[in-house]
JSON list of N, CA and C in Angstrom, two decimals:
[
{"chain": "A", "resi": 1494, "resn": "MET", "atom": "N", "xyz": [116.40, 123.16, 78.90]},
{"chain": "A", "resi": 1494, "resn": "MET", "atom": "CA", "xyz": [115.32, 122.62, 79.71]},
{"chain": "A", "resi": 1494, "resn": "MET", "atom": "C", "xyz": [114.31, 121.97, 78.76]},
{"chain": "A", "resi": 1495, "resn": "SER", "atom": "N", "xyz": [113.91, 120.73, 79.08]},
{"chain": "A", "resi": 1495, "resn": "SER", "atom": "CA", "xyz": [112.97, 120.01, 78.23]},
{"chain": "A", "resi": 1495, "resn": "SER", "atom": "C", "xyz": [111.56, 120.57, 78.38]},
{"chain": "A", "resi": 1496, "resn": "ARG", "atom": "N", "xyz": [110.69, 120.18, 77.48]},
{"chain": "A", "resi": 1496, "resn": "ARG", "atom": "CA", "xyz": [109.29, 120.63, 77.52]},
{"chain": "A", "resi": 1496, "resn": "ARG", "atom": "C", "xyz": [108.62, 120.20, 78.83]},
{"chain": "A", "resi": 1497, "resn": "VAL", "atom": "N", "xyz": [108.90, 118.97, 79.25]},
{"chain": "A", "resi": 1497, "resn": "VAL", "atom": "CA", "xyz": [108.32, 118.48, 80.51]},
{"chain": "A", "resi": 1497, "resn": "VAL", "atom": "C", "xyz": [108.85, 119.29, 81.69]},
{"chain": "A", "resi": 1498, "resn": "GLU", "atom": "N", "xyz": [110.16, 119.54, 81.71]},
{"chain": "A", "resi": 1498, "resn": "GLU", "atom": "CA", "xyz": [110.74, 120.33, 82.79]},
{"chain": "A", "resi": 1498, "resn": "GLU", "atom": "C", "xyz": [110.17, 121.75, 82.82]},
{"chain": "A", "resi": 1499, "resn": "GLN", "atom": "N", "xyz": [109.95, 122.33, 81.65]},
{"chain": "A", "resi": 1499, "resn": "GLN", "atom": "CA", "xyz": [109.36, 123.67, 81.57]},
{"chain": "A", "resi": 1499, "resn": "GLN", "atom": "C", "xyz": [107.94, 123.67, 82.14]},
{"chain": "A", "resi": 1500, "resn": "ARG", "atom": "N", "xyz": [107.17, 122.65, 81.79]},
{"chain": "A", "resi": 1500, "resn": "ARG", "atom": "CA", "xyz": [105.78, 122.57, 82.27]},
{"chain": "A", "resi": 1500, "resn": "ARG", "atom": "C", "xyz": [105.74, 122.38, 83.79]},
{"chain": "A", "resi": 1501, "resn": "LEU", "atom": "N", "xyz": [106.59, 121.50, 84.30]},
{"chain": "A", "resi": 1501, "resn": "LEU", "atom": "CA", "xyz": [106.64, 121.29, 85.75]},
{"chain": "A", "resi": 1501, "resn": "LEU", "atom": "C", "xyz": [107.01, 122.58, 86.46]},
{"chain": "A", "resi": 1502, "resn": "SER", "atom": "N", "xyz": [107.97, 123.31, 85.92]},
{"chain": "A", "resi": 1502, "resn": "SER", "atom": "CA", "xyz": [108.41, 124.57, 86.50]},
{"chain": "A", "resi": 1502, "resn": "SER", "atom": "C", "xyz": [107.27, 125.60, 86.47]},
{"chain": "A", "resi": 1503, "resn": "ALA", "atom": "N", "xyz": [106.56, 125.66, 85.34]},
{"chain": "A", "resi": 1503, "resn": "ALA", "atom": "CA", "xyz": [105.45, 126.60, 85.21]},
{"chain": "A", "resi": 1503, "resn": "ALA", "atom": "C", "xyz": [104.34, 126.31, 86.22]},
{"chain": "A", "resi": 1504, "resn": "LEU", "atom": "N", "xyz": [104.17, 125.03, 86.56]},
{"chain": "A", "resi": 1504, "resn": "LEU", "atom": "CA", "xyz": [103.15, 124.63, 87.53]},
{"chain": "A", "resi": 1504, "resn": "LEU", "atom": "C", "xyz": [103.65, 124.73, 88.97]},
{"chain": "A", "resi": 1505, "resn": "GLY", "atom": "N", "xyz": [104.93, 125.07, 89.12]},
{"chain": "A", "resi": 1505, "resn": "GLY", "atom": "CA", "xyz": [105.51, 125.19, 90.46]},
{"chain": "A", "resi": 1505, "resn": "GLY", "atom": "C", "xyz": [105.77, 123.85, 91.12]},
{"chain": "A", "resi": 1506, "resn": "LEU", "atom": "N", "xyz": [105.92, 122.80, 90.31]},
{"chain": "A", "resi": 1506, "resn": "LEU", "atom": "CA", "xyz": [106.14, 121.46, 90.85]},
{"chain": "A", "resi": 1506, "resn": "LEU", "atom": "C", "xyz": [107.62, 121.11, 90.85]},
{"chain": "A", "resi": 1507, "resn": "VAL", "atom": "N", "xyz": [108.04, 120.40, 91.88]},
{"chain": "A", "resi": 1507, "resn": "VAL", "atom": "CA", "xyz": [109.43, 119.95, 92.00]},
{"chain": "A", "resi": 1507, "resn": "VAL", "atom": "C", "xyz": [109.42, 118.45, 92.26]},
{"chain": "A", "resi": 1508, "resn": "LEU", "atom": "N", "xyz": [110.13, 117.69, 91.45]},
{"chain": "A", "resi": 1508, "resn": "LEU", "atom": "CA", "xyz": [110.19, 116.25, 91.63]},
{"chain": "A", "resi": 1508, "resn": "LEU", "atom": "C", "xyz": [111.22, 115.90, 92.70]},
{"chain": "A", "resi": 1509, "resn": "PRO", "atom": "N", "xyz": [110.98, 114.81, 93.44]},
{"chain": "A", "resi": 1509, "resn": "PRO", "atom": "CA", "xyz": [111.97, 114.39, 94.44]},
{"chain": "A", "resi": 1509, "resn": "PRO", "atom": "C", "xyz": [113.22, 113.86, 93.75]},
{"chain": "A", "resi": 1510, "resn": "GLN", "atom": "N", "xyz": [114.32, 113.83, 94.49]},
{"chain": "A", "resi": 1510, "resn": "GLN", "atom": "CA", "xyz": [115.56, 113.29, 93.95]},
{"chain": "A", "resi": 1510, "resn": "GLN", "atom": "C", "xyz": [115.39, 111.79, 93.70]},
{"chain": "A", "resi": 1511, "resn": "PRO", "atom": "N", "xyz": [116.10, 111.24, 92.70]},
{"chain": "A", "resi": 1511, "resn": "PRO", "atom": "CA", "xyz": [116.02, 109.80, 92.45]},
{"chain": "A", "resi": 1511, "resn": "PRO", "atom": "C", "xyz": [116.49, 109.00, 93.66]},
{"chain": "A", "resi": 1512, "resn": "PHE", "atom": "N", "xyz": [115.92, 107.83, 93.82]},
{"chain": "A", "resi": 1512, "resn": "PHE", "atom": "CA", "xyz": [116.30, 106.95, 94.92]},
{"chain": "A", "resi": 1512, "resn": "PHE", "atom": "C", "xyz": [117.73, 106.45, 94.73]},
{"chain": "A", "resi": 1513, "resn": "LYS", "atom": "N", "xyz": [118.51, 106.51, 95.80]},
{"chain": "A", "resi": 1513, "resn": "LYS", "atom": "CA", "xyz": [119.87, 105.97, 95.79]},
{"chain": "A", "resi": 1513, "resn": "LYS", "atom": "C", "xyz": [119.99, 105.06, 97.01]},
{"chain": "A", "resi": 1514, "resn": "PRO", "atom": "N", "xyz": [120.29, 103.78, 96.79]},
{"chain": "A", "resi": 1514, "resn": "PRO", "atom": "CA", "xyz": [120.47, 102.92, 97.96]},
{"chain": "A", "resi": 1514, "resn": "PRO", "atom": "C", "xyz": [121.74, 103.32, 98.72]},
{"chain": "A", "resi": 1515, "resn": "PRO", "atom": "N", "xyz": [121.80, 103.01, 99.99]},
{"chain": "A", "resi": 1515, "resn": "PRO", "atom": "CA", "xyz": [123.00, 103.33, 100.77]},
{"chain": "A", "resi": 1515, "resn": "PRO", "atom": "C", "xyz": [124.23, 102.66, 100.16]},
{"chain": "A", "resi": 1516, "resn": "PRO", "atom": "N", "xyz": [125.41, 103.23, 100.39]},
{"chain": "A", "resi": 1516, "resn": "PRO", "atom": "CA", "xyz": [126.64, 102.63, 99.87]},
{"chain": "A", "resi": 1516, "resn": "PRO", "atom": "C", "xyz": [126.78, 101.17, 100.30]},
{"chain": "A", "resi": 1517, "resn": "GLY", "atom": "N", "xyz": [127.14, 100.32, 99.36]},
{"chain": "A", "resi": 1517, "resn": "GLY", "atom": "CA", "xyz": [127.34, 98.91, 99.64]},
{"chain": "A", "resi": 1517, "resn": "GLY", "atom": "C", "xyz": [126.10, 98.06, 99.47]},
{"chain": "A", "resi": 1518, "resn": "VAL", "atom": "N", "xyz": [124.93, 98.68, 99.30]},
{"chain": "A", "resi": 1518, "resn": "VAL", "atom": "CA", "xyz": [123.69, 97.92, 99.12]},
{"chain": "A", "resi": 1518, "resn": "VAL", "atom": "C", "xyz": [123.47, 97.68, 97.63]},
{"chain": "A", "resi": 1519, "resn": "VAL", "atom": "N", "xyz": [123.24, 96.41, 97.28]},
{"chain": "A", "resi": 1519, "resn": "VAL", "atom": "CA", "xyz": [122.97, 96.05, 95.89]},
{"chain": "A", "resi": 1519, "resn": "VAL", "atom": "C", "xyz": [121.53, 95.57, 95.80]},
{"chain": "A", "resi": 1520, "resn": "LEU", "atom": "N", "xyz": [120.75, 96.19, 94.94]},
{"chain": "A", "resi": 1520, "resn": "LEU", "atom": "CA", "xyz": [119.35, 95.79, 94.77]},
{"chain": "A", "resi": 1520, "resn": "LEU", "atom": "C", "xyz": [119.29, 94.56, 93.86]},
{"chain": "A", "resi": 1521, "resn": "PRO", "atom": "N", "xyz": [118.47, 93.55, 94.22]},
{"chain": "A", "resi": 1521, "resn": "PRO", "atom": "CA", "xyz": [118.40, 92.33, 93.42]},
{"chain": "A", "resi": 1521, "resn": "PRO", "atom": "C", "xyz": [117.46, 92.45, 92.21]},
{"chain": "A", "resi": 1522, "resn": "PHE", "atom": "N", "xyz": [117.17, 93.67, 91.80]},
{"chain": "A", "resi": 1522, "resn": "PHE", "atom": "CA", "xyz": [116.27, 93.90, 90.67]},
{"chain": "A", "resi": 1522, "resn": "PHE", "atom": "C", "xyz": [116.63, 95.23, 90.01]},
{"chain": "A", "resi": 1523, "resn": "GLN", "atom": "N", "xyz": [116.13, 95.44, 88.81]},
{"chain": "A", "resi": 1523, "resn": "GLN", "atom": "CA", "xyz": [116.31, 96.72, 88.12]},
{"chain": "A", "resi": 1523, "resn": "GLN", "atom": "C", "xyz": [115.11, 97.59, 88.46]},
{"chain": "A", "resi": 1524, "resn": "VAL", "atom": "N", "xyz": [115.35, 98.85, 88.80]},
{"chain": "A", "resi": 1524, "resn": "VAL", "atom": "CA", "xyz": [114.26, 99.76, 89.14]},
{"chain": "A", "resi": 1524, "resn": "VAL", "atom": "C", "xyz": [113.46, 100.10, 87.88]},
{"chain": "A", "resi": 1525, "resn": "VAL", "atom": "N", "xyz": [114.14, 100.27, 86.74]},
{"chain": "A", "resi": 1525, "resn": "VAL", "atom": "CA", "xyz": [113.48, 100.56, 85.47]},
{"chain": "A", "resi": 1525, "resn": "VAL", "atom": "C", "xyz": [113.96, 99.56, 84.44]},
{"chain": "A", "resi": 1526, "resn": "GLN", "atom": "N", "xyz": [113.02, 98.94, 83.72]},
{"chain": "A", "resi": 1526, "resn": "GLN", "atom": "CA", "xyz": [113.37, 98.04, 82.63]},
{"chain": "A", "resi": 1526, "resn": "GLN", "atom": "C", "xyz": [112.80, 98.62, 81.35]},
{"chain": "A", "resi": 1527, "resn": "LEU", "atom": "N", "xyz": [113.63, 98.71, 80.32]},
{"chain": "A", "resi": 1527, "resn": "LEU", "atom": "CA", "xyz": [113.20, 99.25, 79.04]},
{"chain": "A", "resi": 1527, "resn": "LEU", "atom": "C", "xyz": [112.88, 98.12, 78.08]},
{"chain": "A", "resi": 1528, "resn": "PHE", "atom": "N", "xyz": [111.71, 98.21, 77.44]},
{"chain": "A", "resi": 1528, "resn": "PHE", "atom": "CA", "xyz": [111.28, 97.27, 76.42]},
{"chain": "A", "resi": 1528, "resn": "PHE", "atom": "C", "xyz": [110.82, 98.08, 75.22]},
{"chain": "A", "resi": 1529, "resn": "GLY", "atom": "N", "xyz": [111.68, 98.18, 74.21]},
{"chain": "A", "resi": 1529, "resn": "GLY", "atom": "CA", "xyz": [111.35, 99.01, 73.05]},
{"chain": "A", "resi": 1529, "resn": "GLY", "atom": "C", "xyz": [111.20, 100.45, 73.48]},
{"chain": "A", "resi": 1530, "resn": "ASN", "atom": "N", "xyz": [110.05, 101.05, 73.22]},
{"chain": "A", "resi": 1530, "resn": "ASN", "atom": "CA", "xyz": [109.82, 102.45, 73.59]},
{"chain": "A", "resi": 1530, "resn": "ASN", "atom": "C", "xyz": [109.02, 102.57, 74.89]},
{"chain": "A", "resi": 1531, "resn": "ARG", "atom": "N", "xyz": [109.00, 101.50, 75.68]},
{"chain": "A", "resi": 1531, "resn": "ARG", "atom": "CA", "xyz": [108.26, 101.52, 76.95]},
{"chain": "A", "resi": 1531, "resn": "ARG", "atom": "C", "xyz": [109.21, 101.31, 78.12]},
{"chain": "A", "resi": 1532, "resn": "ALA", "atom": "N", "xyz": [108.91, 101.97, 79.21]},
{"chain": "A", "resi": 1532, "resn": "ALA", "atom": "CA", "xyz": [109.69, 101.79, 80.44]},
{"chain": "A", "resi": 1532, "resn": "ALA", "atom": "C", "xyz": [108.77, 101.22, 81.51]},
{"chain": "A", "resi": 1533, "resn": "LEU", "atom": "N", "xyz": [109.17, 100.10, 82.09]},
{"chain": "A", "resi": 1533, "resn": "LEU", "atom": "CA", "xyz": [108.43, 99.51, 83.20]},
{"chain": "A", "resi": 1533, "resn": "LEU", "atom": "C", "xyz": [109.18, 99.88, 84.48]},
{"chain": "A", "resi": 1534, "resn": "ILE", "atom": "N", "xyz": [108.45, 100.47, 85.41]},
{"chain": "A", "resi": 1534, "resn": "ILE", "atom": "CA", "xyz": [109.09, 100.90, 86.66]},
{"chain": "A", "resi": 1534, "resn": "ILE", "atom": "C", "xyz": [108.54, 100.09, 87.82]},
{"chain": "A", "resi": 1535, "resn": "SER", "atom": "N", "xyz": [109.39, 99.85, 88.79]},
{"chain": "A", "resi": 1535, "resn": "SER", "atom": "CA", "xyz": [108.94, 99.13, 89.98]},
{"chain": "A", "resi": 1535, "resn": "SER", "atom": "C", "xyz": [108.26, 100.11, 90.92]},
{"chain": "A", "resi": 1536, "resn": "GLY", "atom": "N", "xyz": [107.31, 99.62, 91.66]},
{"chain": "A", "resi": 1536, "resn": "GLY", "atom": "CA", "xyz": [106.62, 100.47, 92.62]},
{"chain": "A", "resi": 1536, "resn": "GLY", "atom": "C", "xyz": [107.42, 100.61, 93.90]},
{"chain": "A", "resi": 1537, "resn": "HIS", "atom": "N", "xyz": [107.01, 101.52, 94.75]},
{"chain": "A", "resi": 1537, "resn": "HIS", "atom": "CA", "xyz": [107.67, 101.71, 96.03]},
{"chain": "A", "resi": 1537, "resn": "HIS", "atom": "C", "xyz": [106.66, 102.25, 97.03]},
{"chain": "A", "resi": 1538, "resn": "GLY", "atom": "N", "xyz": [107.00, 102.10, 98.28]},
{"chain": "A", "resi": 1538, "resn": "GLY", "atom": "CA", "xyz": [106.16, 102.62, 99.35]},
{"chain": "A", "resi": 1538, "resn": "GLY", "atom": "C", "xyz": [106.38, 104.10, 99.53]},
{"chain": "A", "resi": 1539, "resn": "PRO", "atom": "N", "xyz": [105.70, 104.69, 100.49]},
{"chain": "A", "resi": 1539, "resn": "PRO", "atom": "CA", "xyz": [105.84, 106.13, 100.74]},
{"chain": "A", "resi": 1539, "resn": "PRO", "atom": "C", "xyz": [107.25, 106.49, 101.18]},
{"chain": "A", "resi": 1540, "resn": "ASN", "atom": "N", "xyz": [107.66, 107.70, 100.86]},
{"chain": "A", "resi": 1540, "resn": "ASN", "atom": "CA", "xyz": [108.97, 108.19, 101.31]},
{"chain": "A", "resi": 1540, "resn": "ASN", "atom": "C", "xyz": [108.85, 109.65, 101.69]},
{"chain": "A", "resi": 1541, "resn": "ALA", "atom": "N", "xyz": [109.78, 110.13, 102.45]},
{"chain": "A", "resi": 1541, "resn": "ALA", "atom": "CA", "xyz": [109.86, 111.55, 102.86]},
{"chain": "A", "resi": 1541, "resn": "ALA", "atom": "C", "xyz": [108.55, 112.03, 103.49]},
{"chain": "A", "resi": 1542, "resn": "GLY", "atom": "N", "xyz": [107.89, 111.17, 104.28]},
{"chain": "A", "resi": 1542, "resn": "GLY", "atom": "CA", "xyz": [106.70, 111.59, 104.99]},
{"chain": "A", "resi": 1542, "resn": "GLY", "atom": "C", "xyz": [105.44, 111.66, 104.14]},
{"chain": "A", "resi": 1543, "resn": "SER", "atom": "N", "xyz": [105.46, 111.14, 102.93]},
{"chain": "A", "resi": 1543, "resn": "SER", "atom": "CA", "xyz": [104.29, 111.17, 102.06]},
{"chain": "A", "resi": 1543, "resn": "SER", "atom": "C", "xyz": [103.51, 109.87, 102.26]},
{"chain": "A", "resi": 1544, "resn": "TYR", "atom": "N", "xyz": [102.40, 109.93, 102.99]},
{"chain": "A", "resi": 1544, "resn": "TYR", "atom": "CA", "xyz": [101.66, 108.72, 103.33]},
{"chain": "A", "resi": 1544, "resn": "TYR", "atom": "C", "xyz": [100.29, 108.66, 102.66]},
{"chain": "A", "resi": 1545, "resn": "HIS", "atom": "N", "xyz": [100.07, 109.38, 101.58]},
{"chain": "A", "resi": 1545, "resn": "HIS", "atom": "CA", "xyz": [98.76, 109.32, 100.92]},
{"chain": "A", "resi": 1545, "resn": "HIS", "atom": "C", "xyz": [98.92, 109.05, 99.47]}
]
């Protein structure tokens, strides 16, 4: 277990499962783009009833 995973567990936090598009759906963009030691992530709207 990584240090981050240990800390999340100690705080009682659980991350949602990664987004998976339905079978046959191809996204016209990359969700995460890596540039050197940086990761650029695309934003998204609310999911699983989280509206705040």
